[in-house]
Amino acid sequence: MVALEREQVEGIANDCYVDIYIAGNLSNGWWPWRMQHVNESGPSHVDRCESYILDSSYRDRNVGNRDVFDRAHELGADMVVLADVLHDMESTVDAVRDGLNLLDNHPCEADPIIPLQPPHSECYRRLEGLADRYAIGGVNTASTREKVEAAGAVRNIAGQDIWLHGLGYGLETPQPRYGCNTLVYALNENPGLLDSLDYSTPIQNALNQPISSGDHRTIPSNVYAGYVVLEAARLLSPSTRVVSDAENPTPLAW
């Protein structure tokens, strides 16, 4: 990030319980984890991270697994999210199997991430053992409780043997008066729940800040995005560890 040494950023990021993948295409600073949809991907972002995920685009049905693999191969992506069908488990299972078969004969060397649609536990059972990496999908607009329960249902079956990502999980600002009703609290209290999640808020918030137009506008925008993601990482680390201080917190443990 701007005005910070890379070692400082790495120190904060590596203390975090989960890998926070910045999602989007604004931030120009260095951050160890980045994720982009295939339609907004670019090589400059690949060069500014250690691990890069290329996500398929469920909103654009004209973009299939082959398009994602072609782009991932071109960019040298580390991981690629296979195409799925929102809120349709049966179609997702078929799409994932087709995608894995296609990947076997494609020059793309990115590790596949299998997206799971609800019911997530059943979807995982249908696709168990086909990859090392899975992602909870279809919960972008769900409540924190639903997101935690979805990830927990898969963890209860798979244990810690898989790498589990929260697609569209994001992070809310912790608010103690609401007990454990934020994902920050839930992840601090259940640090093994997720291995990673993607977080678009830093970039979205930066775009919405009252920053004057003109030359170099992206510099203060990037500084703001950097602040947001660094603070999120700090709140999810043992040194800062934010937990509920409510007298009767709402249990979210899985």
Short mmCIF file of C-alpha atoms in Angstrom, two decimals:
data_model
loop_
_atom_site.label_atom_id
_atom_site.label_comp_id
_atom_site.label_asym_id
_atom_site.label_seq_id
_atom_site.Cartn_x
_atom_site.Cartn_y
_atom_site.Cartn_z
CA MET A 1 0.00 0.00 0.00
CA VAL A 2 1.05 3.61 -0.50
CA ALA A 3 3.63 4.92 2.00
CA LEU A 4 4.08 1.53 3.64
CA GLU A 5 6.97 -0.86 3.28
CA ARG A 6 5.98 -4.23 1.89
CA GLU A 7 7.34 -5.90 5.04
CA GLN A 8 4.93 -3.87 7.16
CA VAL A 9 1.96 -4.90 5.06
CA GLU A 10 3.06 -8.54 5.10
CA GLY A 11 3.42 -8.47 8.87
CA ILE A 12 -0.16 -7.33 9.39
CA ALA A 13 -1.59 -9.61 6.70
CA ASN A 14 0.21 -12.73 7.88
CA ASP A 15 -1.04 -12.29 11.46
CA CYS A 16 -4.62 -12.48 10.23
CA TYR A 17 -6.66 -15.62 10.89
CA VAL A 18 -7.85 -15.70 7.27
CA ASP A 19 -6.34 -14.68 3.95
CA ILE A 20 -8.26 -11.57 2.85
CA TYR A 21 -8.45 -11.42 -0.95
CA ILE A 22 -9.05 -7.88 -2.17
CA ALA A 23 -11.73 -8.17 -4.86
CA GLY A 24 -11.92 -5.58 -7.61
CA ASN A 25 -9.75 -3.58 -9.95
CA LEU A 26 -8.84 -0.29 -8.30
CA SER A 27 -6.19 -0.71 -5.64
CA ASN A 28 -2.67 -0.30 -7.03
CA GLY A 29 -0.77 -0.99 -3.83
CA TRP A 30 0.84 -4.31 -3.00
CA TRP A 31 -1.31 -6.78 -1.07
CA PRO A 32 -0.54 -10.50 -0.74
CA TRP A 33 -3.96 -11.73 -1.88
CA ARG A 34 -6.04 -10.54 -4.80
CA MET A 35 -9.11 -11.81 -6.62
CA GLN A 36 -10.78 -10.59 -9.81
CA HIS A 37 -13.65 -11.66 -12.01
CA VAL A 38 -12.57 -12.80 -15.43
CA ASN A 39 -14.19 -9.77 -17.11
CA GLU A 40 -12.22 -7.24 -15.03
CA SER A 41 -8.91 -9.07 -14.70
CA GLY A 42 -5.58 -7.52 -15.56
CA PRO A 43 -1.87 -8.40 -15.37
CA SER A 44 -1.01 -5.37 -13.22
CA HIS A 45 -2.95 -6.85 -10.31
CA VAL A 46 -1.27 -10.24 -10.69
CA ASP A 47 2.08 -8.50 -10.28
CA ARG A 48 0.98 -6.81 -7.04
CA CYS A 49 0.29 -9.90 -4.97
CA GLU A 50 1.63 -13.29 -3.95
CA SER A 51 -1.57 -15.23 -4.66
CA TYR A 52 -4.10 -14.38 -7.36
CA ILE A 53 -7.54 -15.95 -7.82
CA LEU A 54 -9.41 -15.59 -11.09
CA ASP A 55 -13.15 -15.94 -10.51
CA SER A 56 -15.69 -17.09 -13.06
CA SER A 57 -18.60 -14.76 -13.81
CA TYR A 58 -21.97 -16.21 -12.83
CA ARG A 59 -23.65 -12.98 -13.99
CA ASP A 60 -22.49 -13.52 -17.56
CA ARG A 61 -23.69 -16.88 -18.84
CA ASN A 62 -21.71 -16.32 -22.04
CA VAL A 63 -18.50 -16.78 -20.06
CA GLY A 64 -17.76 -20.45 -19.46
CA ASN A 65 -15.00 -22.50 -17.92
CA ARG A 66 -12.93 -22.47 -21.10
CA ASP A 67 -12.92 -18.67 -21.14
CA VAL A 68 -11.83 -18.59 -17.50
CA PHE A 69 -9.08 -21.17 -18.06
CA ASP A 70 -7.81 -19.32 -21.13
CA ARG A 71 -7.58 -16.07 -19.20
CA ALA A 72 -6.07 -17.74 -16.13
CA HIS A 73 -3.39 -19.31 -18.32
CA GLU A 74 -2.69 -15.96 -19.99
CA LEU A 75 -2.35 -14.16 -16.64
CA GLY A 76 -0.55 -16.93 -14.78
CA ALA A 77 -3.26 -17.06 -12.09
CA ASP A 78 -2.56 -19.20 -9.05
CA MET A 79 -6.13 -20.38 -8.59
CA VAL A 80 -9.32 -20.35 -10.61
CA VAL A 81 -12.93 -20.60 -9.43
CA LEU A 82 -14.88 -22.99 -11.62
CA ALA A 83 -18.17 -21.86 -13.13
CA ASP A 84 -21.28 -22.56 -11.09
CA VAL A 85 -25.01 -21.84 -11.31
CA LEU A 86 -26.38 -19.57 -8.61
CA HIS A 87 -28.72 -21.36 -6.18
CA ASP A 88 -28.86 -24.46 -8.37
CA MET A 89 -26.92 -27.29 -6.77
CA GLU A 90 -27.61 -29.92 -9.44
CA SER A 91 -26.50 -27.68 -12.29
CA THR A 92 -23.48 -26.56 -10.28
CA VAL A 93 -22.39 -30.16 -9.69
CA ASP A 94 -22.63 -30.85 -13.42
CA ALA A 95 -20.80 -27.63 -14.31
CA VAL A 96 -17.99 -28.38 -11.86
CA ARG A 97 -17.48 -31.91 -13.17
CA ASP A 98 -17.44 -30.63 -16.74
CA GLY A 99 -15.00 -27.90 -15.75
CA LEU A 100 -12.60 -30.31 -14.06
CA ASN A 101 -12.64 -32.58 -17.11
CA LEU A 102 -11.88 -29.60 -19.32
CA LEU A 103 -9.08 -28.42 -17.04
CA ASP A 104 -7.39 -31.82 -17.24
CA ASN A 105 -6.72 -31.18 -20.93
CA HIS A 106 -6.02 -27.45 -20.75
CA PRO A 107 -2.59 -25.76 -20.43
CA CYS A 108 -3.88 -23.71 -17.48
CA GLU A 109 -1.91 -24.71 -14.37
CA ALA A 110 -4.01 -22.81 -11.81
CA ASP A 111 -5.36 -24.82 -8.90
CA PRO A 112 -9.13 -25.29 -9.23
CA ILE A 113 -11.49 -23.99 -6.56
CA ILE A 114 -14.81 -25.84 -6.49
CA PRO A 115 -17.75 -23.51 -5.73
CA LEU A 116 -20.53 -24.94 -3.59
CA GLN A 117 -24.15 -23.87 -3.84
CA PRO A 118 -26.85 -24.50 -1.20
CA PRO A 119 -27.47 -26.90 0.33
CA HIS A 120 -23.71 -26.64 0.79
CA SER A 121 -23.16 -29.82 2.79
CA GLU A 122 -24.92 -31.93 0.17
CA CYS A 123 -23.12 -30.13 -2.65
CA TYR A 124 -19.80 -30.87 -0.95
CA ARG A 125 -20.68 -34.55 -0.54
CA ARG A 126 -21.41 -34.76 -4.26
CA LEU A 127 -18.05 -33.19 -5.12
CA GLU A 128 -15.92 -34.46 -2.26
CA GLY A 129 -12.37 -35.48 -3.12
CA LEU A 130 -12.31 -33.83 -6.54
CA ALA A 131 -10.06 -30.96 -5.44
CA ASP A 132 -8.23 -29.58 -2.42
CA ARG A 133 -9.94 -26.20 -2.51
CA TYR A 134 -13.63 -25.38 -2.11
CA ALA A 135 -15.64 -22.18 -1.79
CA ILE A 136 -18.98 -21.40 -0.19
CA GLY A 137 -21.07 -19.66 -2.84
CA GLY A 138 -24.58 -18.31 -3.15
CA VAL A 139 -24.55 -16.42 0.15
CA ASN A 140 -23.49 -12.95 -0.96
CA THR A 141 -26.70 -11.38 0.38
CA ALA A 142 -27.19 -13.81 3.27
CA SER A 143 -26.96 -12.91 6.93
CA THR A 144 -23.79 -13.48 8.93
CA ARG A 145 -25.46 -16.39 10.70
CA GLU A 146 -26.30 -18.04 7.39
CA LYS A 147 -22.76 -17.55 6.11
CA VAL A 148 -21.23 -19.03 9.26
CA GLU A 149 -23.63 -21.96 9.29
CA ALA A 150 -22.96 -22.69 5.61
CA ALA A 151 -19.20 -22.81 6.16
CA GLY A 152 -19.65 -24.76 9.38
CA ALA A 153 -21.80 -27.39 7.68
CA VAL A 154 -19.00 -28.10 5.22
CA ARG A 155 -16.30 -28.01 7.93
CA ASN A 156 -18.25 -30.54 9.97
CA ILE A 157 -17.92 -33.00 7.08
CA ALA A 158 -14.50 -32.14 5.69
CA GLY A 159 -12.72 -31.03 8.84
CA GLN A 160 -9.52 -29.11 8.22
CA ASP A 161 -8.46 -31.32 5.30
CA ILE A 162 -9.68 -28.83 2.71
CA TRP A 163 -8.93 -25.17 2.00
CA LEU A 164 -12.24 -23.32 2.35
CA HIS A 165 -12.99 -19.87 0.91
CA GLY A 166 -15.97 -17.61 1.58
CA LEU A 167 -17.16 -16.23 -1.76
CA GLY A 168 -18.67 -12.79 -1.31
CA TYR A 169 -18.43 -13.06 2.48
CA GLY A 170 -16.88 -9.63 2.94
CA LEU A 171 -16.42 -8.18 6.42
CA GLU A 172 -18.59 -5.83 8.42
CA THR A 173 -17.33 -3.29 10.93
CA PRO A 174 -17.62 -4.84 14.42
CA GLN A 175 -20.29 -3.26 16.59
CA PRO A 176 -20.21 -4.62 20.18
CA ARG A 177 -23.77 -3.66 21.02
CA TYR A 178 -24.98 -6.21 18.48
CA GLY A 179 -23.25 -9.10 20.20
CA CYS A 180 -21.76 -11.70 17.84
CA ASN A 181 -23.76 -10.64 14.82
CA THR A 182 -20.80 -9.65 12.66
CA LEU A 183 -18.48 -11.88 10.70
CA VAL A 184 -15.47 -10.32 12.39
CA TYR A 185 -16.66 -11.64 15.74
CA ALA A 186 -17.57 -15.04 14.32
CA LEU A 187 -14.18 -15.55 12.69
CA ASN A 188 -12.31 -14.46 15.80
CA GLU A 189 -14.30 -16.93 17.86
CA ASN A 190 -13.97 -19.67 15.22
CA PRO A 191 -10.57 -19.06 13.59
CA GLY A 192 -10.59 -22.40 11.77
CA LEU A 193 -13.89 -21.76 10.03
CA LEU A 194 -12.47 -20.27 6.81
CA ASP A 195 -9.03 -20.21 5.26
CA SER A 196 -9.81 -17.18 3.14
CA LEU A 197 -12.52 -14.83 1.94
CA ASP A 198 -12.85 -12.09 -0.65
CA TYR A 199 -13.48 -8.51 0.34
CA SER A 200 -14.64 -5.84 -2.11
CA THR A 201 -15.56 -3.17 0.47
CA PRO A 202 -12.14 -1.44 0.48
CA ILE A 203 -12.39 -0.69 -3.22
CA GLN A 204 -16.12 0.08 -3.19
CA ASN A 205 -15.73 2.49 -0.29
CA ALA A 206 -12.73 4.16 -1.89
CA LEU A 207 -14.76 4.82 -5.03
CA ASN A 208 -17.51 6.42 -2.94
CA GLN A 209 -15.27 8.79 -0.98
CA PRO A 210 -15.58 12.55 -1.62
CA ILE A 211 -12.21 12.72 -3.35
CA SER A 212 -11.89 15.56 -5.82
CA SER A 213 -11.53 14.78 -9.50
CA GLY A 214 -8.42 15.58 -11.48
CA ASP A 215 -4.89 14.26 -11.69
CA HIS A 216 -3.69 11.60 -9.25
CA ARG A 217 -7.17 10.86 -7.89
CA THR A 218 -6.33 7.19 -7.61
CA ILE A 219 -3.55 7.87 -5.09
CA PRO A 220 -5.80 8.97 -2.19
CA SER A 221 -8.34 6.34 -3.25
CA ASN A 222 -5.69 3.66 -2.92
CA VAL A 223 -4.58 5.01 0.45
CA TYR A 224 -8.16 4.77 1.71
CA ALA A 225 -8.62 1.24 0.34
CA GLY A 226 -5.36 0.27 2.01
CA TYR A 227 -6.53 1.60 5.36
CA VAL A 228 -9.78 -0.37 5.19
CA VAL A 229 -8.18 -3.72 4.37
CA LEU A 230 -5.32 -3.28 6.84
CA GLU A 231 -7.74 -2.45 9.64
CA ALA A 232 -9.82 -5.51 8.75
CA ALA A 233 -6.71 -7.69 8.92
CA ARG A 234 -5.75 -6.19 12.29
CA LEU A 235 -9.20 -6.92 13.72
CA LEU A 236 -8.80 -10.56 12.68
CA SER A 237 -5.41 -11.09 14.29
CA PRO A 238 -4.48 -12.39 17.76
CA SER A 239 -2.87 -9.09 18.74
CA THR A 240 -6.06 -7.06 18.20
CA ARG A 241 -8.63 -9.86 18.35
CA VAL A 242 -12.08 -8.31 18.52
CA VAL A 243 -14.62 -10.50 20.28
CA SER A 244 -18.10 -9.80 21.53
CA ASP A 245 -18.40 -8.07 24.87
CA ALA A 246 -22.16 -8.36 24.99
CA GLU A 247 -23.62 -9.95 28.11
CA ASN A 248 -25.67 -12.39 26.07
CA PRO A 249 -24.06 -12.71 22.65
CA THR A 250 -25.84 -14.52 19.89
CA PRO A 251 -24.01 -17.84 19.45
CA LEU A 252 -22.65 -18.37 15.97
CA ALA A 253 -20.17 -21.14 16.69
CA TRP A 254 -20.41 -24.11 14.39
#
